[in-house]
Coordinates of C-alpha atoms in Angstrom, one line a residue:
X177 CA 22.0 -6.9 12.8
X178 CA 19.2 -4.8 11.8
X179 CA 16.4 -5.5 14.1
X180 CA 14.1 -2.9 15.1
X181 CA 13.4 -3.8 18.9
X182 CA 12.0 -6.2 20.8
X183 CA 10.7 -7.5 24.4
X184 CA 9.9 -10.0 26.6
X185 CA 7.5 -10.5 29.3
X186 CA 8.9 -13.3 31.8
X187 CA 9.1 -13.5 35.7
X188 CA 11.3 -10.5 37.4
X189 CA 14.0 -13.7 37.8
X190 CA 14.5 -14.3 33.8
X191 CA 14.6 -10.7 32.5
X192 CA 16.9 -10.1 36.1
X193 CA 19.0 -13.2 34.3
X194 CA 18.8 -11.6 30.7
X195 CA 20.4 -8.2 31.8
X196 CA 23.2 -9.7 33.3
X197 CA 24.1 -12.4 30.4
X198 CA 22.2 -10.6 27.0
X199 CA 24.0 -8.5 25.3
X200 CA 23.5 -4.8 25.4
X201 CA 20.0 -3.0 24.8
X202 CA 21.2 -0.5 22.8
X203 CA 23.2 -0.9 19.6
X204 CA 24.8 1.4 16.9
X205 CA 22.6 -0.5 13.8
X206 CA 20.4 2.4 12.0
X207 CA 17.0 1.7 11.9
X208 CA 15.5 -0.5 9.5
X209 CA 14.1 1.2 6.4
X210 CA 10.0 1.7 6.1
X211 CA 8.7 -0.5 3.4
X212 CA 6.1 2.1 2.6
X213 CA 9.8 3.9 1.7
X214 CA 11.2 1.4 -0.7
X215 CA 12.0 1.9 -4.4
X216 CA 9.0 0.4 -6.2
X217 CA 7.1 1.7 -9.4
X218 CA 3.3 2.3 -8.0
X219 CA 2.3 1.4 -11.7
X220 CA 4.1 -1.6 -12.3
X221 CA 2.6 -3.1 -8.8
X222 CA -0.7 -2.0 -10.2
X223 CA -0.4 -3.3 -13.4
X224 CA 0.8 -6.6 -11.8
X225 CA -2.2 -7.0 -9.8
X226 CA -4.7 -5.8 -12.5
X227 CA -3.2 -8.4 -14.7
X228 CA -3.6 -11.4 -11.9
X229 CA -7.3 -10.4 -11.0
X230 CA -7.9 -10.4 -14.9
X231 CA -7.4 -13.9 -15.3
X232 CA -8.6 -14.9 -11.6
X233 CA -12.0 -13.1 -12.6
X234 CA -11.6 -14.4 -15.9
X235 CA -13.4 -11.6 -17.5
X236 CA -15.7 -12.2 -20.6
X237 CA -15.6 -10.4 -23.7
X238 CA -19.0 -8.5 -22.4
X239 CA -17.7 -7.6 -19.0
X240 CA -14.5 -6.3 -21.2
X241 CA -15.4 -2.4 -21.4
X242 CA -16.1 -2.0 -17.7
X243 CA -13.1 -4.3 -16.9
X244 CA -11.1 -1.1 -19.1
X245 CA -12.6 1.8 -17.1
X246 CA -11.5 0.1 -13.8
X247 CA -8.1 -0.8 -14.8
X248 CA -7.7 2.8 -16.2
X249 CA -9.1 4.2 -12.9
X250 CA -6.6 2.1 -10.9
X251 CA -3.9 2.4 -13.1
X252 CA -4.2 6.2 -12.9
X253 CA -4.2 5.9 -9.4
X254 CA -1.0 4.4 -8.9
X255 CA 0.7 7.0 -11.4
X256 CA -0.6 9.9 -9.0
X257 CA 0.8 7.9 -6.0
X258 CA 4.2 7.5 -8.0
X259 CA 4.3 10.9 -8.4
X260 CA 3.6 11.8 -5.0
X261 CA 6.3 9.3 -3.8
X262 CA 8.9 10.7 -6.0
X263 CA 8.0 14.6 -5.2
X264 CA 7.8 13.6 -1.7
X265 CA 11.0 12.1 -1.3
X266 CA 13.0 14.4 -3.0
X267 CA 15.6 16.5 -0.5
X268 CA 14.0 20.0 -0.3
X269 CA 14.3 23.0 1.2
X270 CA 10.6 23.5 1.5
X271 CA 9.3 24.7 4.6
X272 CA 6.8 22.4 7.0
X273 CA 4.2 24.2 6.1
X274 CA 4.8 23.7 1.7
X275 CA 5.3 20.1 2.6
X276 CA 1.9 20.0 5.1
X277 CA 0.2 22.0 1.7
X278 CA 1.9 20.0 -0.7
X279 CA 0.6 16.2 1.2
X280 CA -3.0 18.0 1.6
X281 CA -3.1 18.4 -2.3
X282 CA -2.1 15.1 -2.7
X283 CA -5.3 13.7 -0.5
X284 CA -7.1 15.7 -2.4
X285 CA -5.6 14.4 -5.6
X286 CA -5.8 10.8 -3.7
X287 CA -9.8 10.9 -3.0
X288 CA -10.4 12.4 -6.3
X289 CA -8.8 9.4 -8.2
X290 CA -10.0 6.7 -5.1
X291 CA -13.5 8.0 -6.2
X292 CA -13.3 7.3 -9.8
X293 CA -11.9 3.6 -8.9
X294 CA -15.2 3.8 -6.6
X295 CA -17.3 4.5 -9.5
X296 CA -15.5 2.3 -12.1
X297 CA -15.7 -0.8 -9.7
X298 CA -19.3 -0.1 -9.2
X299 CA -19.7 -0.4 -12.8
X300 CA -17.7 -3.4 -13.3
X301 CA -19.6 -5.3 -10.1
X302 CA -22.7 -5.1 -11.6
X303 CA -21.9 -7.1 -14.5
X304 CA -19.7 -9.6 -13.0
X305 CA -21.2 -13.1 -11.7
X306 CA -21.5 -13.9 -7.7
X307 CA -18.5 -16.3 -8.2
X308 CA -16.6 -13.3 -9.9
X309 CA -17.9 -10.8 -7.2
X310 CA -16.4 -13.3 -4.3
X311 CA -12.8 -13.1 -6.6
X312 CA -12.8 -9.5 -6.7
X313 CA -14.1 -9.5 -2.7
X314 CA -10.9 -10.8 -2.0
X315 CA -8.7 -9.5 -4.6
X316 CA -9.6 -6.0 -3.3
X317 CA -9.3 -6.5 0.3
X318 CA -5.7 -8.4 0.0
X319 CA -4.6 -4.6 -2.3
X320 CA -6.4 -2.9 0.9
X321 CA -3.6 -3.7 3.4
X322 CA -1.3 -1.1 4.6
X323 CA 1.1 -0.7 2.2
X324 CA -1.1 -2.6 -0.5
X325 CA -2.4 -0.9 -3.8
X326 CA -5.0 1.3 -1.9
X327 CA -3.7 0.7 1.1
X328 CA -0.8 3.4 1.0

């Protein structure tokens, strides 16, 4: 097994039919894991990306230095969210209170570092071409999902 739950919404004579014949509604199975959870390097999914919107965008030798500050900005980002993941996950005997002051840090940390990508992608905008602008439209919004690059 390893399913996380279900339902169904049928007349009061099939789910009357499905208790008697399914099998039991609950079951001994832990929970499935979070994804958010799951070992991953933050930097290495970051990297990955940069390196696909760098050819998809297929950045000219002019566009090059801006194209550097972003990936930098981004690049640092994920590091800071590796850390956090790593720090966060580690059995402590921190109070709830440490670990409520420890995640506000982190958002702090988190909008500090989201603003410089802000700034940087600004930067790098301006000097790419509409067709380029549509790419990194996309590219962005796909890394905005939850659980994406940004989307934590």
């Amino acid at each position: 097994g390893g399913a996380s739950g279900s339902y169904v919404a049928p007349t009061a004579e099939v789910v009357e039919l499905l208790r008697q014949r399914s099998r039991p509604y609950l079951f001994s199975n832990s929970l499935a894991r979070n994804p958010y959870f799951a070992p991953m390097d933050m930097r290495t999914v970051a990297t990955s990306w940069l390196a696909g919107l760098h050819t998809a965008l297929a950045i000219t030798p002019e566009q090059e230095a801006a194209w550097l500050a972003f990936a930098s900005a981004v690049t640092d980002q994920a590091a800071d969210m590796q850390a956090f993941r790593t720090q966060i996950l580690q059995p402590t005997a921190a109070t709830a209170p440490e670990r409520a002051a420890l995640a506000q840090q982190f958002m702090a940390q988190r909008l500090e570092s989201m603003s410089a990508v802000s700034a940087s992608m600004s930067a790098l905008y301006s000097q790419l071409t509409p067709a380029q602008r549509v790419l990194l439209d996309q590219g962005y919004a796909a890394a905005c999902w939850p659980g994406g690059l940004f989307g934590g």
